[in-house]
mmCIF file of N, CA and C in Angstrom:
data_model
loop_
_atom_site.group_PDB
_atom_site.id
_atom_site.type_symbol
_atom_site.label_atom_id
_atom_site.label_comp_id
_atom_site.label_asym_id
_atom_site.label_seq_id
_atom_site.Cartn_x
_atom_site.Cartn_y
_atom_site.Cartn_z
ATOM 1 N N MET A 26 100.757 113.374 123.956
ATOM 2 C CA MET A 26 99.787 112.460 124.038
ATOM 3 C C MET A 26 100.577 111.503 124.394
ATOM 4 N N GLN A 27 99.792 110.175 125.108
ATOM 5 C CA GLN A 27 99.847 109.205 125.642
ATOM 6 C C GLN A 27 100.991 108.133 126.152
ATOM 7 N N ALA A 28 102.224 108.063 126.282
ATOM 8 C CA ALA A 28 102.848 106.873 126.015
ATOM 9 C C ALA A 28 101.626 105.672 125.595
ATOM 10 N N ASP A 29 102.450 105.329 125.197
ATOM 11 C CA ASP A 29 101.983 103.721 124.308
ATOM 12 C C ASP A 29 100.521 103.595 124.476
ATOM 13 N N PHE A 30 99.639 104.791 123.864
ATOM 14 C CA PHE A 30 98.177 105.082 123.854
ATOM 15 C C PHE A 30 98.228 103.885 122.763
ATOM 16 N N TRP A 31 99.072 103.203 121.698
ATOM 17 C CA TRP A 31 98.532 102.442 120.889
ATOM 18 C C TRP A 31 97.478 101.125 121.691
ATOM 19 N N TYR A 32 98.579 101.443 122.655
ATOM 20 C CA TYR A 32 98.061 100.029 123.411
ATOM 21 C C TYR A 32 96.533 100.024 123.880
ATOM 22 N N THR A 33 96.267 101.322 124.722
ATOM 23 C CA THR A 33 94.916 101.082 125.099
ATOM 24 C C THR A 33 93.966 101.884 124.234
ATOM 25 N N LYS A 34 94.215 102.419 123.512
ATOM 26 C CA LYS A 34 92.576 103.364 123.203
ATOM 27 C C LYS A 34 93.103 102.389 121.609
ATOM 28 N N SER A 35 91.681 102.729 121.266
ATOM 29 C CA SER A 35 91.109 102.167 119.342
ATOM 30 C C SER A 35 91.563 102.748 118.807
ATOM 31 N N LEU A 36 91.282 102.954 117.084
ATOM 32 C CA LEU A 36 92.167 103.850 115.971
ATOM 33 C C LEU A 36 90.654 104.941 116.536
ATOM 34 N N GLU A 37 90.149 104.647 117.076
ATOM 35 C CA GLU A 37 88.652 105.452 116.615
ATOM 36 C C GLU A 37 88.535 106.537 118.378
ATOM 37 N N GLN A 38 89.291 105.847 119.061
ATOM 38 C CA GLN A 38 89.263 106.940 121.064
ATOM 39 C C GLN A 38 90.816 107.614 120.365
ATOM 40 N N MET A 39 91.439 107.706 119.502
ATOM 41 C CA MET A 39 93.141 107.966 119.034
ATOM 42 C C MET A 39 92.896 109.467 118.953
ATOM 43 N N THR A 40 93.239 110.732 119.263
ATOM 44 C CA THR A 40 93.200 111.933 118.407
ATOM 45 C C THR A 40 93.391 111.870 117.437
ATOM 46 N N ASP A 41 93.690 113.364 116.741
ATOM 47 C CA ASP A 41 94.492 113.252 115.850
ATOM 48 C C ASP A 41 95.579 113.693 115.930
ATOM 49 N N ILE A 42 96.277 114.096 116.218
ATOM 50 C CA ILE A 42 97.378 113.599 117.172
ATOM 51 C C ILE A 42 98.374 112.266 117.089
ATOM 52 N N GLU A 43 98.134 111.372 117.817
ATOM 53 C CA GLU A 43 97.712 109.901 117.884
ATOM 54 C C GLU A 43 97.209 109.541 116.852
ATOM 55 N N TRP A 44 96.785 109.630 115.603
ATOM 56 C CA TRP A 44 96.452 109.369 114.403
ATOM 57 C C TRP A 44 97.660 109.659 114.114
ATOM 58 N N GLU A 45 98.265 110.890 113.636
ATOM 59 C CA GLU A 45 99.396 110.830 113.013
ATOM 60 C C GLU A 45 100.359 110.244 113.258
ATOM 61 N N ALA A 46 100.774 110.663 114.383
ATOM 62 C CA ALA A 46 102.022 109.676 115.119
ATOM 63 C C ALA A 46 101.891 108.231 115.414
ATOM 64 N N LEU A 47 101.041 107.673 114.762
ATOM 65 C CA LEU A 47 101.211 106.315 113.794
ATOM 66 C C LEU A 47 101.648 106.208 113.045
ATOM 67 N N CYS A 48 101.856 106.839 112.018
ATOM 68 C CA CYS A 48 102.611 106.912 110.814
ATOM 69 C C CYS A 48 104.669 106.781 110.883
ATOM 70 N N ASP A 49 104.746 105.970 110.193
ATOM 71 C CA ASP A 49 106.304 106.016 110.767
ATOM 72 C C ASP A 49 106.747 106.714 109.302
ATOM 73 N N GLY A 50 106.662 106.934 108.649
ATOM 74 C CA GLY A 50 106.977 107.354 108.036
ATOM 75 C C GLY A 50 108.106 106.565 106.859
ATOM 76 N N CYS A 51 107.279 105.894 106.600
ATOM 77 C CA CYS A 51 108.695 105.020 105.480
ATOM 78 C C CYS A 51 108.817 105.030 104.201
ATOM 79 N N GLY A 52 106.977 105.839 103.751
ATOM 80 C CA GLY A 52 107.216 106.615 102.896
ATOM 81 C C GLY A 52 106.769 106.031 101.297
ATOM 82 N N LYS A 53 106.243 104.486 101.792
ATOM 83 C CA LYS A 53 105.378 103.334 100.957
ATOM 84 C C LYS A 53 104.276 102.883 99.824
ATOM 85 N N CYS A 54 103.485 104.045 101.016
ATOM 86 C CA CYS A 54 102.238 105.227 100.720
ATOM 87 C C CYS A 54 102.886 105.650 99.831
ATOM 88 N N CYS A 55 103.291 106.052 99.638
ATOM 89 C CA CYS A 55 103.680 107.578 98.575
ATOM 90 C C CYS A 55 104.095 106.807 97.457
ATOM 91 N N LEU A 56 104.320 105.655 96.842
ATOM 92 C CA LEU A 56 104.677 105.275 96.053
ATOM 93 C C LEU A 56 104.073 104.520 95.129
ATOM 94 N N ASN A 57 104.184 104.934 94.232
ATOM 95 C CA ASN A 57 103.000 104.797 92.939
ATOM 96 C C ASN A 57 102.044 103.473 92.218
ATOM 97 N N LYS A 58 100.988 103.455 92.742
ATOM 98 C CA LYS A 58 100.642 101.510 91.765
ATOM 99 C C LYS A 58 99.789 102.108 90.875
ATOM 100 N N LEU A 59 99.838 100.797 90.176
ATOM 101 C CA LEU A 59 99.402 99.710 88.603
ATOM 102 C C LEU A 59 98.214 99.328 89.220
ATOM 103 N N ILE A 60 96.678 99.131 88.152
ATOM 104 C CA ILE A 60 95.361 98.195 88.199
ATOM 105 C C ILE A 60 96.280 97.742 86.712
ATOM 106 N N ASP A 61 96.604 96.544 86.865
ATOM 107 C CA ASP A 61 96.310 94.899 86.358
ATOM 108 C C ASP A 61 94.676 95.412 85.110
ATOM 109 N N GLU A 62 94.778 95.601 84.122
ATOM 110 C CA GLU A 62 93.499 95.834 84.128
ATOM 111 C C GLU A 62 92.591 94.637 83.000
ATOM 112 N N ASP A 63 93.160 93.486 82.798
ATOM 113 C CA ASP A 63 93.260 91.879 82.901
ATOM 114 C C ASP A 63 92.526 91.746 83.949
ATOM 115 N N THR A 64 93.370 91.614 85.146
ATOM 116 C CA THR A 64 92.988 90.974 86.086
ATOM 117 C C THR A 64 92.405 91.901 87.274
ATOM 118 N N ASP A 65 93.087 93.974 87.533
ATOM 119 C CA ASP A 65 92.263 94.011 88.606
ATOM 120 C C ASP A 65 93.256 93.818 89.985
ATOM 121 N N GLU A 66 94.403 93.299 89.191
ATOM 122 C CA GLU A 66 95.835 93.532 90.460
ATOM 123 C C GLU A 66 96.239 94.708 90.485
ATOM 124 N N LEU A 67 96.843 94.456 91.938
ATOM 125 C CA LEU A 67 97.354 96.208 92.104
ATOM 126 C C LEU A 67 99.165 95.295 92.300
ATOM 127 N N ILE A 68 98.867 96.629 91.381
ATOM 128 C CA ILE A 68 101.087 96.097 91.194
ATOM 129 C C ILE A 68 101.326 98.049 91.635
ATOM 130 N N HIS A 69 102.907 97.522 92.445
ATOM 131 C CA HIS A 69 103.538 98.245 93.018
ATOM 132 C C HIS A 69 104.542 98.291 92.404
ATOM 133 N N THR A 70 105.329 100.055 92.588
ATOM 134 C CA THR A 70 105.699 100.917 91.273
ATOM 135 C C THR A 70 107.179 100.787 93.199
ATOM 136 N N ASN A 71 108.695 101.104 92.119
ATOM 137 C CA ASN A 71 108.946 102.017 93.045
ATOM 138 C C ASN A 71 109.381 103.077 92.873
ATOM 139 N N VAL A 72 108.384 104.121 92.226
ATOM 140 C CA VAL A 72 108.637 105.227 91.689
ATOM 141 C C VAL A 72 107.509 106.206 92.451
ATOM 142 N N ALA A 73 108.418 107.240 93.109
ATOM 143 C CA ALA A 73 107.628 107.686 94.203
ATOM 144 C C ALA A 73 107.075 108.881 93.641
ATOM 145 N N CYS A 74 106.209 109.261 94.556
ATOM 146 C CA CYS A 74 105.657 111.064 94.180
ATOM 147 C C CYS A 74 106.612 111.900 94.478
ATOM 148 N N GLU A 75 106.289 112.765 93.143
ATOM 149 C CA GLU A 75 107.650 113.921 93.520
ATOM 150 C C GLU A 75 107.749 115.145 95.052
ATOM 151 N N LEU A 76 106.596 114.499 95.745
ATOM 152 C CA LEU A 76 107.026 115.467 97.314
ATOM 153 C C LEU A 76 107.817 114.877 98.092
ATOM 154 N N LEU A 77 107.927 112.805 97.387
ATOM 155 C CA LEU A 77 108.525 112.673 98.396
ATOM 156 C C LEU A 77 109.717 112.919 99.131
ATOM 157 N N ASN A 78 110.476 113.095 99.853
ATOM 158 C CA ASN A 78 111.809 113.101 99.911
ATOM 159 C C ASN A 78 113.052 111.807 100.238
ATOM 160 N N THR A 79 112.966 111.650 99.146
ATOM 161 C CA THR A 79 113.319 109.898 99.014
ATOM 162 C C THR A 79 114.510 109.718 100.336
ATOM 163 N N HIS A 80 115.117 110.438 100.666
ATOM 164 C CA HIS A 80 116.102 110.689 101.936
ATOM 165 C C HIS A 80 115.419 110.347 103.308
ATOM 166 N N SER A 81 114.016 110.976 103.168
ATOM 167 C CA SER A 81 114.409 111.292 104.443
ATOM 168 C C SER A 81 112.165 110.388 104.509
ATOM 169 N N CYS A 82 112.432 110.461 103.912
ATOM 170 C CA CYS A 82 110.794 109.448 103.259
ATOM 171 C C CYS A 82 110.096 110.548 104.249
ATOM 172 N N ALA A 83 110.025 111.230 104.230
ATOM 173 C CA ALA A 83 108.571 112.279 104.016
ATOM 174 C C ALA A 83 108.185 112.837 103.428
ATOM 175 N N CYS A 84 106.924 113.981 103.383
ATOM 176 C CA CYS A 84 106.575 114.493 102.269
ATOM 177 C C CYS A 84 106.881 116.068 102.543
ATOM 178 N N SER A 85 107.713 116.329 101.136
ATOM 179 C CA SER A 85 108.272 117.807 101.588
ATOM 180 C C SER A 85 107.101 119.017 101.723
ATOM 181 N N ASN A 86 105.994 118.546 101.136
ATOM 182 C CA ASN A 86 105.152 120.095 101.211
ATOM 183 C C ASN A 86 104.397 119.074 101.961
ATOM 184 N N TYR A 87 103.644 118.912 103.146
ATOM 185 C CA TYR A 87 102.788 118.034 103.183
ATOM 186 C C TYR A 87 101.468 119.273 103.741
ATOM 187 N N GLU A 88 101.871 119.870 104.020
ATOM 188 C CA GLU A 88 100.236 121.078 104.594
ATOM 189 C C GLU A 88 99.485 120.805 102.833
ATOM 190 N N ASN A 89 100.363 120.952 102.175
ATOM 191 C CA ASN A 89 99.669 121.376 100.708
ATOM 192 C C ASN A 89 99.666 120.064 99.821
ATOM 193 N N ARG A 90 99.881 119.554 100.303
ATOM 194 C CA ARG A 90 99.610 118.161 99.206
ATOM 195 C C ARG A 90 98.752 117.636 97.960
ATOM 196 N N PHE A 91 97.678 117.852 98.860
ATOM 197 C CA PHE A 91 96.543 117.630 98.186
ATOM 198 C C PHE A 91 95.784 118.552 97.445
ATOM 199 N N SER A 92 96.561 119.704 97.082
ATOM 200 C CA SER A 92 96.807 120.723 96.342
ATOM 201 C C SER A 92 97.193 120.237 95.242
ATOM 202 N N ILE A 93 98.314 120.238 95.683
ATOM 203 C CA ILE A 93 99.682 120.014 94.479
ATOM 204 C C ILE A 93 99.947 118.428 93.897
ATOM 205 N N VAL A 94 99.286 117.482 94.422
ATOM 206 C CA VAL A 94 99.346 116.018 94.054
ATOM 207 C C VAL A 94 97.361 115.386 94.414
ATOM 208 N N PRO A 95 97.272 116.018 92.940
ATOM 209 C CA PRO A 95 95.382 115.993 93.029
ATOM 210 C C PRO A 95 94.432 114.140 93.568
ATOM 211 N N ASP A 96 95.560 113.241 93.254
ATOM 212 C CA ASP A 96 95.263 111.834 93.713
ATOM 213 C C ASP A 96 95.991 111.647 94.820
ATOM 214 N N CYS A 97 96.649 112.612 95.790
ATOM 215 C CA CYS A 97 97.098 112.412 97.002
ATOM 216 C C CYS A 97 95.877 111.663 97.939
ATOM 217 N N LEU A 98 96.557 110.613 98.806
ATOM 218 C CA LEU A 98 94.566 110.913 99.826
ATOM 219 C C LEU A 98 95.211 110.881 101.227
ATOM 220 N N LYS A 99 94.064 110.890 101.887
ATOM 221 C CA LYS A 99 94.582 110.636 103.121
ATOM 222 C C LYS A 99 93.579 109.570 103.775
ATOM 223 N N ILE A 100 94.881 109.491 104.686
ATOM 224 C CA ILE A 100 94.568 107.866 105.442
ATOM 225 C C ILE A 100 93.614 108.655 106.518
ATOM 226 N N THR A 101 92.636 108.060 106.873
ATOM 227 C CA THR A 101 90.866 107.803 108.027
ATOM 228 C C THR A 101 90.867 107.109 108.446
ATOM 229 N N ARG A 102 90.430 106.924 109.372
ATOM 230 C CA ARG A 102 89.528 106.215 110.207
ATOM 231 C C ARG A 102 88.326 105.692 109.454
ATOM 232 N N ASP A 103 87.824 106.686 109.335
ATOM 233 C CA ASP A 103 86.113 105.837 108.128
ATOM 234 C C ASP A 103 86.213 105.744 106.591
ATOM 235 N N LYS A 104 87.712 105.478 106.874
ATOM 236 C CA LYS A 104 87.506 104.688 104.793
ATOM 237 C C LYS A 104 88.954 103.965 105.512
ATOM 238 N N LEU A 105 89.053 103.614 106.348
ATOM 239 C CA LEU A 105 90.514 102.236 106.432
ATOM 240 C C LEU A 105 89.884 100.973 104.963
ATOM 241 N N ASP A 106 88.971 100.726 105.548
ATOM 242 C CA ASP A 106 88.287 100.075 104.753
ATOM 243 C C ASP A 106 89.308 100.098 103.508
ATOM 244 N N ASP A 107 88.984 100.413 103.377
ATOM 245 C CA ASP A 107 89.294 101.525 101.408
ATOM 246 C C ASP A 107 90.920 101.083 100.842
ATOM 247 N N TYR A 108 91.651 100.984 102.267
ATOM 248 C CA TYR A 108 92.828 101.472 101.722
ATOM 249 C C TYR A 108 94.044 100.045 102.044
ATOM 250 N N PHE A 109 93.142 99.197 101.127
ATOM 251 C CA PHE A 109 93.553 97.404 101.021
ATOM 252 C C PHE A 109 95.202 97.790 100.404
ATOM 253 N N TRP A 110 95.683 98.750 99.709
ATOM 254 C CA TRP A 110 96.079 98.985 98.542
ATOM 255 C C TRP A 110 97.896 99.314 100.109
ATOM 256 N N LEU A 111 97.658 99.590 101.360
ATOM 257 C CA LEU A 111 98.392 100.590 102.401
ATOM 258 C C LEU A 111 99.434 98.672 102.419
ATOM 259 N N PRO A 112 100.497 98.983 103.098
ATOM 260 C CA PRO A 112 101.451 97.717 103.187
ATOM 261 C C PRO A 112 101.610 97.360 104.173
ATOM 262 N N SER A 113 102.607 96.046 104.447
ATOM 263 C CA SER A 113 101.319 94.927 105.141
ATOM 264 C C SER A 113 101.906 95.411 106.686
ATOM 265 N N THR A 114 103.490 96.400 106.523
ATOM 266 C CA THR A 114 104.221 96.874 107.866
ATOM 267 C C THR A 114 102.869 98.047 108.539
ATOM 268 N N CYS A 115 102.230 98.835 107.941
ATOM 269 C CA CYS A 115 101.832 100.429 107.999
ATOM 270 C C CYS A 115 100.463 99.688 108.986
ATOM 271 N N ALA A 116 101.122 101.237 110.504
ATOM 272 C CA ALA A 116 100.518 100.999 111.976
ATOM 273 C C ALA A 116 99.536 100.868 111.862
ATOM 274 N N TYR A 117 98.428 101.499 110.958
ATOM 275 C CA TYR A 117 96.889 101.853 110.275
ATOM 276 C C TYR A 117 96.163 99.855 111.091
ATOM 277 N N ARG A 118 97.255 99.648 109.703
ATOM 278 C CA ARG A 118 96.283 98.934 108.857
ATOM 279 C C ARG A 118 96.764 97.499 110.176
ATOM 280 N N LEU A 119 97.852 96.745 110.615
ATOM 281 C CA LEU A 119 98.383 96.577 111.336
ATOM 282 C C LEU A 119 97.087 97.237 112.596
ATOM 283 N N LEU A 120 96.903 97.571 113.260
ATOM 284 C CA LEU A 120 95.774 98.135 114.153
ATOM 285 C C LEU A 120 94.430 97.531 113.856
ATOM 286 N N ALA A 121 94.483 98.103 112.454
ATOM 287 C CA ALA A 121 93.421 97.275 112.811
ATOM 288 C C ALA A 121 92.917 96.220 112.117
ATOM 289 N N GLU A 122 93.677 95.548 112.031
ATOM 290 C CA GLU A 122 93.823 93.828 111.825
ATOM 291 C C GLU A 122 94.031 93.281 113.804
ATOM 292 N N GLY A 123 94.265 94.601 114.245
ATOM 293 C CA GLY A 123 94.835 93.825 115.957
ATOM 294 C C GLY A 123 95.853 93.236 116.077
ATOM 295 N N GLN A 124 96.745 94.170 115.207
ATOM 296 C CA GLN A 124 98.244 93.343 115.595
ATOM 297 C C GLN A 124 99.061 94.354 116.250
ATOM 298 N N SER A 125 99.826 94.343 116.236
ATOM 299 C CA SER A 125 101.016 95.312 117.213
ATOM 300 C C SER A 125 102.148 96.229 116.167
ATOM 301 N N LEU A 126 102.702 96.929 116.877
ATOM 302 C CA LEU A 126 103.642 98.204 116.236
ATOM 303 C C LEU A 126 104.873 97.376 115.701
ATOM 304 N N PRO A 127 105.226 96.860 114.679
ATOM 305 C CA PRO A 127 106.445 95.917 114.876
ATOM 306 C C PRO A 127 107.552 96.793 115.766
ATOM 307 N N SER A 128 108.823 96.010 116.031
ATOM 308 C CA SER A 128 109.612 96.590 117.090
ATOM 309 C C SER A 128 110.666 97.929 116.423
ATOM 310 N N TRP A 129 110.489 98.062 114.908
ATOM 311 C CA TRP A 129 111.471 98.936 114.310
ATOM 312 C C TRP A 129 110.678 100.031 114.325
ATOM 313 N N HIS A 130 109.209 100.053 114.811
ATOM 314 C CA HIS A 130 108.641 101.794 114.589
ATOM 315 C C HIS A 130 108.673 102.977 114.981
ATOM 316 N N PRO A 131 109.202 103.755 114.308
ATOM 317 C CA PRO A 131 109.086 104.995 115.109
ATOM 318 C C PRO A 131 108.547 105.179 116.994
ATOM 319 N N LEU A 132 107.353 104.763 116.939
ATOM 320 C CA LEU A 132 106.969 105.722 118.147
ATOM 321 C C LEU A 132 107.184 104.030 119.209
ATOM 322 N N ARG A 133 107.642 103.355 119.052
ATOM 323 C CA ARG A 133 108.394 101.954 119.977
ATOM 324 C C ARG A 133 110.388 102.425 120.234
ATOM 325 N N THR A 134 110.626 102.745 118.646
ATOM 326 C CA THR A 134 112.027 103.117 118.943
ATOM 327 C C THR A 134 112.441 104.582 119.508
ATOM 328 N N GLY A 135 111.459 105.732 119.472
ATOM 329 C CA GLY A 135 111.678 107.137 119.576
ATOM 330 C C GLY A 135 112.421 107.917 119.034
ATOM 331 N N SER A 136 113.103 106.706 117.063
ATOM 332 C CA SER A 136 112.803 107.490 116.227
ATOM 333 C C SER A 136 113.071 106.497 114.593
ATOM 334 N N LYS A 137 113.342 107.199 113.524
ATOM 335 C CA LYS A 137 113.188 106.762 112.354
ATOM 336 C C LYS A 137 114.154 105.799 112.322
ATOM 337 N N SER A 138 115.607 105.805 112.753
ATOM 338 C CA SER A 138 116.951 105.438 112.603
ATOM 339 C C SER A 138 116.248 103.414 112.554
ATOM 340 N N ALA A 139 116.121 103.440 113.175
ATOM 341 C CA ALA A 139 115.872 101.664 113.388
ATOM 342 C C ALA A 139 115.416 101.074 112.593
ATOM 343 N N MET A 140 113.587 102.273 112.036
ATOM 344 C CA MET A 140 113.240 101.698 110.418
ATOM 345 C C MET A 140 113.886 101.452 109.329
ATOM 346 N N HIS A 141 114.300 102.797 109.112
ATOM 347 C CA HIS A 141 115.381 103.093 107.736
ATOM 348 C C HIS A 141 116.603 101.767 107.629
ATOM 349 N N LYS A 142 117.359 101.144 109.135
ATOM 350 C CA LYS A 142 117.869 100.280 109.296
ATOM 351 C C LYS A 142 117.630 98.767 109.610
ATOM 352 N N ALA A 143 116.317 98.954 109.467
ATOM 353 C CA ALA A 143 115.759 97.733 109.134
ATOM 354 C C ALA A 143 115.287 97.221 107.918
ATOM 355 N N GLY A 144 115.348 98.179 106.932
ATOM 356 C CA GLY A 144 115.102 98.280 105.194
ATOM 357 C C GLY A 144 112.899 98.312 105.578
ATOM 358 N N GLN A 145 113.101 99.396 106.522
ATOM 359 C CA GLN A 145 111.647 98.671 106.408
ATOM 360 C C GLN A 145 111.091 100.468 105.577
ATOM 361 N N SER A 146 111.592 101.839 104.969
ATOM 362 C CA SER A 146 111.866 102.073 104.628
ATOM 363 C C SER A 146 112.728 102.752 103.147
ATOM 364 N N VAL A 147 111.384 103.669 102.555
ATOM 365 C CA VAL A 147 111.997 103.786 100.937
ATOM 366 C C VAL A 147 112.977 104.081 100.944
ATOM 367 N N ARG A 148 113.851 104.378 101.765
ATOM 368 C CA ARG A 148 115.484 105.043 101.404
ATOM 369 C C ARG A 148 116.301 104.399 100.535
ATOM 370 N N GLY A 149 116.625 105.339 99.928
ATOM 371 C CA GLY A 149 117.768 104.309 98.226
ATOM 372 C C GLY A 149 116.612 103.231 97.862
ATOM 373 N N LYS A 150 115.497 103.000 97.340
ATOM 374 C CA LYS A 150 115.301 102.469 96.427
ATOM 375 C C LYS A 150 113.985 102.756 95.728
ATOM 376 N N VAL A 151 114.308 104.025 95.845
ATOM 377 C CA VAL A 151 112.936 104.759 95.458
ATOM 378 C C VAL A 151 113.818 106.279 93.640
ATOM 379 N N VAL A 152 112.931 106.060 92.710
ATOM 380 C CA VAL A 152 113.221 107.298 91.894
ATOM 381 C C VAL A 152 111.842 107.693 91.919
ATOM 382 N N PRO A 153 112.693 108.902 91.751
ATOM 383 C CA PRO A 153 111.229 110.021 91.170
ATOM 384 C C PRO A 153 110.600 110.181 90.677
ATOM 385 N N GLU A 154 108.682 110.162 90.355
ATOM 386 C CA GLU A 154 108.424 110.474 88.930
ATOM 387 C C GLU A 154 108.649 110.868 87.776
ATOM 388 N N SER A 155 109.358 112.110 87.636
ATOM 389 C CA SER A 155 110.414 112.800 86.849
ATOM 390 C C SER A 155 110.900 111.982 86.710
ATOM 391 N N LYS A 156 111.783 111.362 86.802
ATOM 392 C CA LYS A 156 113.338 110.618 86.331
ATOM 393 C C LYS A 156 112.490 108.613 85.650
ATOM 394 N N ALA A 157 112.047 108.402 86.523
ATOM 395 C CA ALA A 157 111.137 107.452 85.944
ATOM 396 C C ALA A 157 110.828 106.875 84.766
ATOM 397 N N GLY A 158 109.937 106.876 83.675
ATOM 398 C CA GLY A 158 110.208 106.796 82.847
ATOM 399 C C GLY A 158 109.169 106.282 82.250
ATOM 400 N N ALA A 159 109.060 104.656 81.940
ATOM 401 C CA ALA A 159 107.367 104.007 81.882
ATOM 402 C C ALA A 159 106.998 102.981 83.557
ATOM 403 N N TRP A 160 106.420 103.225 84.279
ATOM 404 C CA TRP A 160 106.574 102.965 85.394
ATOM 405 C C TRP A 160 106.876 101.545 85.011
ATOM 406 N N GLU A 161 106.160 100.971 84.938
ATOM 407 C CA GLU A 161 105.382 99.075 83.721
ATOM 408 C C GLU A 161 107.016 99.574 84.171
ATOM 409 N N ASP A 162 108.092 99.428 84.084
ATOM 410 C CA ASP A 162 109.845 99.770 84.186
ATOM 411 C C ASP A 162 109.944 99.299 85.601
ATOM 412 N N HIS A 163 109.351 99.564 87.029
ATOM 413 C CA HIS A 163 109.638 99.803 88.125
ATOM 414 C C HIS A 163 108.912 99.081 88.876
ATOM 415 N N ILE A 164 108.352 98.022 88.453
ATOM 416 C CA ILE A 164 107.528 96.911 89.145
ATOM 417 C C ILE A 164 108.784 95.971 90.089
ATOM 418 N N ILE A 165 107.917 96.212 91.498
ATOM 419 C CA ILE A 165 108.575 95.890 92.179
ATOM 420 C C ILE A 165 107.081 94.531 93.631
ATOM 421 N N THR A 166 108.641 94.456 94.257
ATOM 422 C CA THR A 166 107.428 93.103 95.630
ATOM 423 C C THR A 166 107.451 93.083 96.682
ATOM 424 N N TRP A 167 108.914 94.450 96.714
ATOM 425 C CA TRP A 167 108.906 94.484 98.410
ATOM 426 C C TRP A 167 108.122 95.288 99.410
ATOM 427 N N ALA A 168 107.212 96.312 98.037
ATOM 428 C CA ALA A 168 106.862 97.672 99.594
ATOM 429 C C ALA A 168 104.938 96.753 99.683
ATOM 430 N N GLY A 169 104.480 95.426 99.434
ATOM 431 C CA GLY A 169 102.972 95.473 99.887
ATOM 432 C C GLY A 169 103.209 94.971 100.726
#
């Protein structure tokens, strides 16, 4: 992978490995969301997908996630506009909007520790689906 590739390549020019590397691993996209039936408003919850390791903020079965979690979505270049629900800190969203990666992003720092220290991951903030109960009781504003 070319160093600082996100500065020199468009999202369309990136290899699959570079595309995957853009993900900071924060886990925010793995939180369940609700849609208000009256307003169509997107509502974020702190209810995590069962596959999300809530400490590392990584998928515990990334290779098989689509067969285990049918609602799991693959973030792709051609459908990026459809993913309006991605958090404002998401590298895919930021680069698509012409912005740069945040200073805490693992591609800039070399590790995920700066992201966790900056409070940008879901570590310590979420509950697994199996323990959540009613998702309406877990509405949050920090993941958007």
